[in-house]
Coordinates of C-alpha atoms in Angstrom, one line a residue:
M43 CA -42.0 -2.3 -51.9
A44 CA -45.2 -5.2 -51.1
K45 CA -48.1 -2.7 -49.9
R46 CA -48.4 -4.7 -45.6
D47 CA -52.3 -6.3 -44.8
Y48 CA -54.7 -3.2 -44.9
Y49 CA -55.5 -4.9 -41.1
E50 CA -52.6 -5.0 -40.3
V51 CA -52.1 -1.6 -40.7
L52 CA -55.5 -0.6 -39.2
G53 CA -53.6 -3.4 -36.4
V54 CA -57.2 -5.1 -36.1
P55 CA -58.5 -8.7 -37.3
K56 CA -60.7 -9.5 -40.4
S57 CA -63.5 -10.5 -38.1
A58 CA -63.5 -6.6 -37.6
S59 CA -66.4 -4.4 -37.2
A60 CA -66.9 -1.8 -39.1
D61 CA -67.4 0.4 -35.4
E62 CA -63.8 -1.2 -34.7
I63 CA -62.7 -0.4 -38.0
K64 CA -63.3 2.9 -37.1
K65 CA -61.9 3.2 -34.3
A66 CA -58.9 1.6 -35.2
H67 CA -59.3 4.4 -38.0
R68 CA -59.8 7.3 -36.2
K69 CA -56.7 6.6 -33.8
L70 CA -54.2 6.2 -36.7
V71 CA -54.9 10.1 -37.7
R72 CA -54.5 11.3 -34.9
Q73 CA -51.3 9.6 -33.4
Y74 CA -50.2 10.3 -37.7
H75 CA -51.9 13.6 -38.1
P76 CA -49.1 15.6 -39.6
D77 CA -50.3 18.6 -37.9
V78 CA -49.0 16.7 -35.0
N79 CA -46.0 15.3 -36.8
K80 CA -44.5 18.3 -38.3
N81 CA -41.8 17.2 -41.2
N82 CA -42.0 13.3 -40.2
K83 CA -41.7 12.1 -43.0
Q84 CA -42.1 8.2 -41.1
A85 CA -45.7 9.2 -39.4
E86 CA -47.4 11.3 -42.8
E87 CA -46.6 7.5 -44.9
K88 CA -48.3 6.1 -41.7
F89 CA -51.0 8.7 -41.8
K90 CA -51.2 7.8 -45.6
E91 CA -51.0 4.2 -45.3
A92 CA -54.3 3.6 -42.8
Q93 CA -56.2 6.1 -44.9
E94 CA -55.1 3.9 -47.8
A95 CA -56.7 1.3 -45.6
Y96 CA -59.9 2.3 -43.8
D97 CA -60.9 3.5 -47.5
V98 CA -61.3 -0.4 -48.4
L99 CA -62.3 -2.0 -44.9
S100 CA -64.7 1.7 -44.2
D101 CA -67.0 0.4 -48.4
P102 CA -68.3 -2.9 -47.8
Q103 CA -67.6 -4.3 -51.5
K104 CA -63.9 -2.4 -51.3
R105 CA -64.1 -4.6 -49.3
A106 CA -65.2 -8.0 -49.9
N107 CA -63.4 -7.7 -53.3
Y108 CA -60.0 -7.1 -50.9
D109 CA -60.7 -10.8 -48.2
Q110 CA -61.0 -12.2 -51.5
F111 CA -58.7 -10.9 -54.3
G112 CA -56.1 -9.3 -52.1
H113 CA -54.7 -5.3 -53.9
A114 CA -55.1 -7.6 -56.8
G115 CA -59.5 -6.6 -55.9
V116 CA -59.1 -3.6 -54.9
G117 CA -61.1 -1.7 -57.6
A118 CA -62.6 -4.4 -58.2
G119 CA -66.0 -3.8 -58.8
G120 CA -67.1 -0.3 -57.5
A121 CA -66.4 1.4 -61.1
A122 CA -68.4 4.1 -62.9
G123 CA -71.3 2.8 -61.9
G124 CA -71.5 3.5 -59.0
D125 CA -72.2 0.7 -55.7
P126 CA -76.7 1.2 -55.7
Y127 CA -75.5 0.7 -51.5
E128 CA -73.6 3.8 -51.3
A129 CA -76.8 6.2 -49.9
F130 CA -77.9 3.0 -47.3
R131 CA -74.3 3.1 -46.0
R132 CA -74.5 7.1 -45.7
A133 CA -77.0 7.2 -44.2
Q134 CA -76.7 4.3 -41.6
A135 CA -73.4 6.2 -40.9
G136 CA -74.7 9.4 -40.5
R137 CA -78.6 9.4 -39.5
G138 CA -78.3 6.8 -36.5
G139 CA -79.7 7.0 -33.3
G140 CA -78.2 5.9 -30.1
R141 CA -75.6 9.6 -29.6
R142 CA -76.9 12.7 -28.4
E143 CA -76.7 15.4 -31.1
W144 CA -76.7 19.2 -30.2
R145 CA -76.7 22.4 -32.9
T146 CA -74.1 25.8 -32.0
D147 CA -75.0 29.3 -33.3
S148 CA -73.0 28.6 -36.2
G149 CA -75.8 25.8 -37.3
A150 CA -72.6 22.9 -37.0
T151 CA -73.7 20.1 -35.4
V152 CA -71.9 18.1 -32.4
E153 CA -72.0 14.2 -31.7
D154 CA -71.2 13.1 -28.5
F155 CA -70.8 9.1 -29.0
D156 CA -70.5 7.5 -32.8
P157 CA -74.3 6.3 -34.1
S158 CA -75.5 2.8 -34.0
E159 CA -78.2 1.9 -35.3
F160 CA -81.3 4.4 -37.5
G161 CA -82.8 6.6 -35.9
N162 CA -86.8 7.3 -35.9
G163 CA -88.5 6.9 -39.3
Q164 CA -85.1 7.0 -41.8
F165 CA -85.9 4.2 -43.6
A166 CA -88.1 5.7 -46.3
D167 CA -85.5 8.4 -46.7
I168 CA -83.6 5.8 -47.7
F169 CA -85.7 3.1 -50.2
E170 CA -85.7 6.6 -51.0
Q171 CA -81.4 7.2 -51.7
L172 CA -80.6 4.2 -52.6
F173 CA -83.9 3.3 -55.4
G174 CA -85.0 7.0 -56.8
A175 CA -88.8 6.6 -55.2
R176 CA -90.6 8.9 -55.4
G177 CA -94.5 9.4 -55.5
G178 CA -96.3 9.0 -58.6
G179 CA -92.8 8.0 -60.2
A180 CA -91.7 5.9 -62.6
S181 CA -92.5 1.8 -61.2
V182 CA -88.4 0.1 -59.4
G183 CA -87.5 -3.1 -61.3
G184 CA -89.1 -2.2 -64.2
G185 CA -93.0 -0.9 -64.5
F186 CA -94.7 -1.1 -67.7
G187 CA -95.5 2.9 -69.3
G188 CA -98.2 4.0 -71.6
R189 CA -96.0 2.2 -74.4
G190 CA -95.8 -1.0 -72.9
G191 CA -91.9 0.0 -72.7
R192 CA -89.8 -1.2 -69.8
T193 CA -89.1 2.4 -67.7
R194 CA -86.1 2.2 -65.1
A195 CA -85.9 4.2 -62.7
R196 CA -83.2 7.4 -63.8
P197 CA -79.8 6.5 -61.6
E198 CA -78.8 9.9 -58.7
P199 CA -75.9 11.9 -59.0
Q200 CA -73.6 10.2 -56.1
R201 CA -73.0 12.4 -52.9
G202 CA -70.2 13.4 -52.3
A203 CA -67.6 12.0 -50.3
D204 CA -67.7 13.1 -46.3
V205 CA -64.4 14.4 -44.8
E206 CA -63.6 13.6 -41.6
Y207 CA -60.8 16.2 -39.8
P208 CA -58.7 15.6 -36.3
V209 CA -57.6 18.9 -34.6
T210 CA -56.4 18.8 -30.8
L211 CA -57.6 20.8 -28.3
T212 CA -56.5 22.0 -25.4
F213 CA -58.9 21.6 -21.9
A214 CA -59.6 25.8 -22.1
Q215 CA -60.1 25.8 -26.4
A216 CA -62.8 22.4 -25.8
A217 CA -64.3 23.8 -22.4
R218 CA -64.5 27.3 -23.4
G219 CA -64.6 27.4 -27.6
T220 CA -62.0 28.7 -30.1
T221 CA -61.8 29.2 -33.9
L222 CA -59.0 27.5 -35.9
P223 CA -57.4 27.6 -39.6
L224 CA -58.0 24.4 -40.9
Q225 CA -56.2 22.6 -44.0
I226 CA -58.9 20.8 -45.5
N227 CA -57.8 18.6 -49.2
R228 CA -60.7 19.0 -51.3
G229 CA -60.7 16.3 -54.2
G230 CA -56.3 17.1 -54.5
K231 CA -57.0 21.1 -54.1
V232 CA -55.6 22.7 -50.1
E233 CA -58.7 25.0 -49.4
S234 CA -57.6 27.0 -45.8
I235 CA -60.7 27.8 -43.5
E236 CA -61.3 28.7 -40.4
V237 CA -64.0 26.5 -38.4
K238 CA -65.4 27.4 -35.0
I239 CA -65.2 25.1 -32.3
P240 CA -68.2 25.7 -29.7
A241 CA -67.4 25.4 -26.0
G242 CA -68.3 21.9 -24.4
V243 CA -67.1 19.1 -27.4
K244 CA -65.1 16.2 -25.4
D245 CA -63.1 14.3 -26.6
G246 CA -63.6 12.1 -29.0
S247 CA -67.0 15.0 -30.0
R248 CA -67.4 15.3 -33.9
I249 CA -68.9 18.2 -35.2
R250 CA -70.8 18.3 -38.6
L251 CA -69.9 21.0 -41.3
K252 CA -72.7 20.1 -43.9
G253 CA -72.1 20.4 -47.1
Q254 CA -68.3 21.6 -46.8
G255 CA -66.8 17.5 -47.6
E256 CA -66.2 16.6 -51.6
Q257 CA -68.2 17.7 -54.0
G258 CA -69.5 15.5 -56.1
G259 CA -72.0 15.0 -59.1
G260 CA -75.1 16.0 -56.1
E261 CA -75.3 17.4 -52.8
P262 CA -71.7 17.9 -51.3
G263 CA -71.0 15.3 -48.4
D264 CA -69.8 16.7 -44.8
L265 CA -66.7 17.9 -43.2
F266 CA -66.7 16.3 -39.3
I267 CA -64.7 17.6 -37.0
I268 CA -62.6 15.1 -35.0
T269 CA -61.8 16.6 -31.3
A270 CA -58.9 15.0 -29.2
V271 CA -58.7 17.4 -25.8
H272 CA -55.2 16.7 -24.0
P273 CA -55.8 16.5 -20.0
H274 CA -55.6 19.6 -17.9
P275 CA -52.6 19.2 -15.1
Y276 CA -55.0 20.3 -13.1
F277 CA -58.2 20.2 -13.2
R278 CA -60.4 17.6 -15.3
R279 CA -63.5 17.1 -16.7
E280 CA -67.1 15.8 -14.8
G281 CA -69.7 16.3 -17.4
L282 CA -69.7 20.6 -17.0
D283 CA -69.0 20.9 -14.0
I284 CA -64.8 21.4 -13.9
L285 CA -62.6 19.8 -10.2
V286 CA -60.3 20.4 -9.1
D287 CA -57.9 19.1 -5.9
V288 CA -57.1 21.6 -3.2
P289 CA -54.5 21.2 -0.6
I290 CA -55.2 22.4 2.2
S291 CA -52.5 21.9 6.2
L292 CA -54.8 20.2 8.7
W293 CA -54.9 23.4 11.0
E294 CA -56.0 25.3 7.7
A295 CA -58.9 22.6 7.8
L296 CA -58.9 22.9 11.6
L297 CA -59.6 26.0 12.1
G298 CA -60.3 27.7 8.8
T299 CA -59.0 29.4 5.8
K300 CA -58.5 30.8 3.1
V301 CA -57.3 30.1 -0.7
E302 CA -57.0 31.3 -3.8
V303 CA -58.0 28.5 -6.1
P304 CA -57.8 29.1 -10.4
T305 CA -60.2 28.3 -12.5
L306 CA -60.6 29.3 -16.4
D307 CA -62.0 32.5 -16.5
G308 CA -59.1 33.4 -13.7
P309 CA -58.3 33.4 -10.1
V310 CA -60.8 33.2 -7.4
T311 CA -60.8 33.6 -3.6
L312 CA -62.3 31.0 -1.5
T313 CA -64.0 30.4 1.8
I314 CA -62.4 27.4 3.4
P315 CA -64.7 26.6 6.5
A316 CA -63.4 25.7 9.9
G317 CA -64.0 22.0 10.3
T318 CA -63.9 21.2 6.6
S319 CA -62.9 17.3 6.1
S320 CA -60.7 16.1 3.0
N321 CA -62.7 15.0 -0.1
A322 CA -65.2 18.3 1.0
K323 CA -66.2 19.3 -1.9
L324 CA -66.4 22.9 -2.4
R325 CA -68.8 25.2 -5.6
I326 CA -67.6 27.7 -7.4
K327 CA -70.5 29.0 -9.3
G328 CA -70.8 29.1 -13.3
R329 CA -66.4 28.2 -13.5
G330 CA -67.5 24.5 -15.2
I331 CA -68.0 23.5 -19.2
E332 CA -70.4 26.2 -21.0
R333 CA -72.8 24.0 -23.7
G334 CA -75.1 26.1 -25.6
S335 CA -77.3 28.0 -22.6
E336 CA -76.5 25.1 -19.9
K337 CA -72.9 25.8 -17.9
G338 CA -72.1 23.9 -15.0
D339 CA -70.0 24.5 -11.6
Q340 CA -66.3 24.2 -10.4
F341 CA -66.0 22.1 -7.9
I342 CA -63.0 22.2 -4.8
V343 CA -61.8 19.0 -4.0
T344 CA -60.0 19.2 -0.1
K345 CA -56.9 17.5 0.6
I346 CA -56.2 17.8 3.8
I347 CA -52.0 17.0 4.4
V348 CA -51.0 16.8 7.6
P349 CA -47.1 16.6 9.2
K350 CA -44.7 14.0 8.9
D351 CA -43.1 14.6 12.2
L352 CA -44.4 16.1 15.7
G353 CA -42.5 16.1 17.5
D354 CA -42.5 17.8 21.4
D355 CA -46.0 18.0 20.4
R356 CA -47.2 14.5 19.8
A357 CA -48.1 14.6 23.5
T358 CA -50.3 18.2 23.5
I359 CA -52.0 16.0 19.8
E360 CA -53.0 13.3 22.0
E361 CA -55.0 15.3 25.0
L362 CA -56.2 17.4 21.8
A363 CA -57.7 13.5 20.6
K364 CA -59.2 12.2 24.2
K365 CA -60.2 15.5 24.5
H366 CA -62.4 15.7 21.0
P367 CA -63.1 12.0 20.2
I368 CA -63.9 10.8 16.3
N369 CA -64.9 7.8 15.1
P370 CA -63.6 8.5 11.7
R371 CA -65.6 5.3 10.0
A372 CA -68.3 5.1 12.9
D373 CA -71.5 5.2 9.6
I374 CA -68.1 2.5 7.6
H375 CA -70.6 -1.5 8.4
W376 CA -67.5 -3.5 7.0

């Protein structure tokens, strides 16, 4: 069967940027990953197809060959000598600024945003990888040695490839952290490892495990765990805080009451003060998201439920309205 166009596989136009290609690939990997689609042969094939397309389109040289020659051009120009700009691409993909990073107790690095530009003073390291330059070493492009001979910088061993592994977490696992057993395919060999997911990750976080990627002739690559967090049926996250809606009756709002509310650490009894309005936020300190030494709070958002049929009590309510007049829109300037 003929191969599908790689751009069609990822669902991106031929003018797509590297970032658009990366995002499209991640979306498909999460959708068709074997861990999510167990014993689904069709999903497995789509997963492999997306991976193959990304391997080509994420590499500038392979992509240029593919754009010019189609599938016949894949692999052309990328032979044993290796791409001299591989170090540049890796530096661009893994060292840029524009993201928030924080380090876990186990030494893993968590990236909450994708890199989009270079960080401070990274260019010296990049050129060092490109040309093998070292202080006092051989000249780039050929200088002259002691005998007048032309000297060249020795090519440095290729760094191992980075490996991306998507995982799906529950809301509680992301908020409180967990340990997951994973099976990683490295160099055609499946290895079982345990990865500690730190508390506080969110949807799209990247956990970098240095040196846990593919082995190369030189430094090994890194393993990136990409997190997808399932939405919770009633909790939602805002920064490090957790919010949950709590319905209360009109009478409870007027007179005050005590209600039992859920938290990630078990139920808590909360006092609703008399005269509480709808959408009021009541704080339960320290029951939010953990991230390193930081910890957010949980907020209860009140939702007042009113009776639909007042029956014979309507006159009584009207008398109360006259006795206690209030203009809820007094501060709104429409």
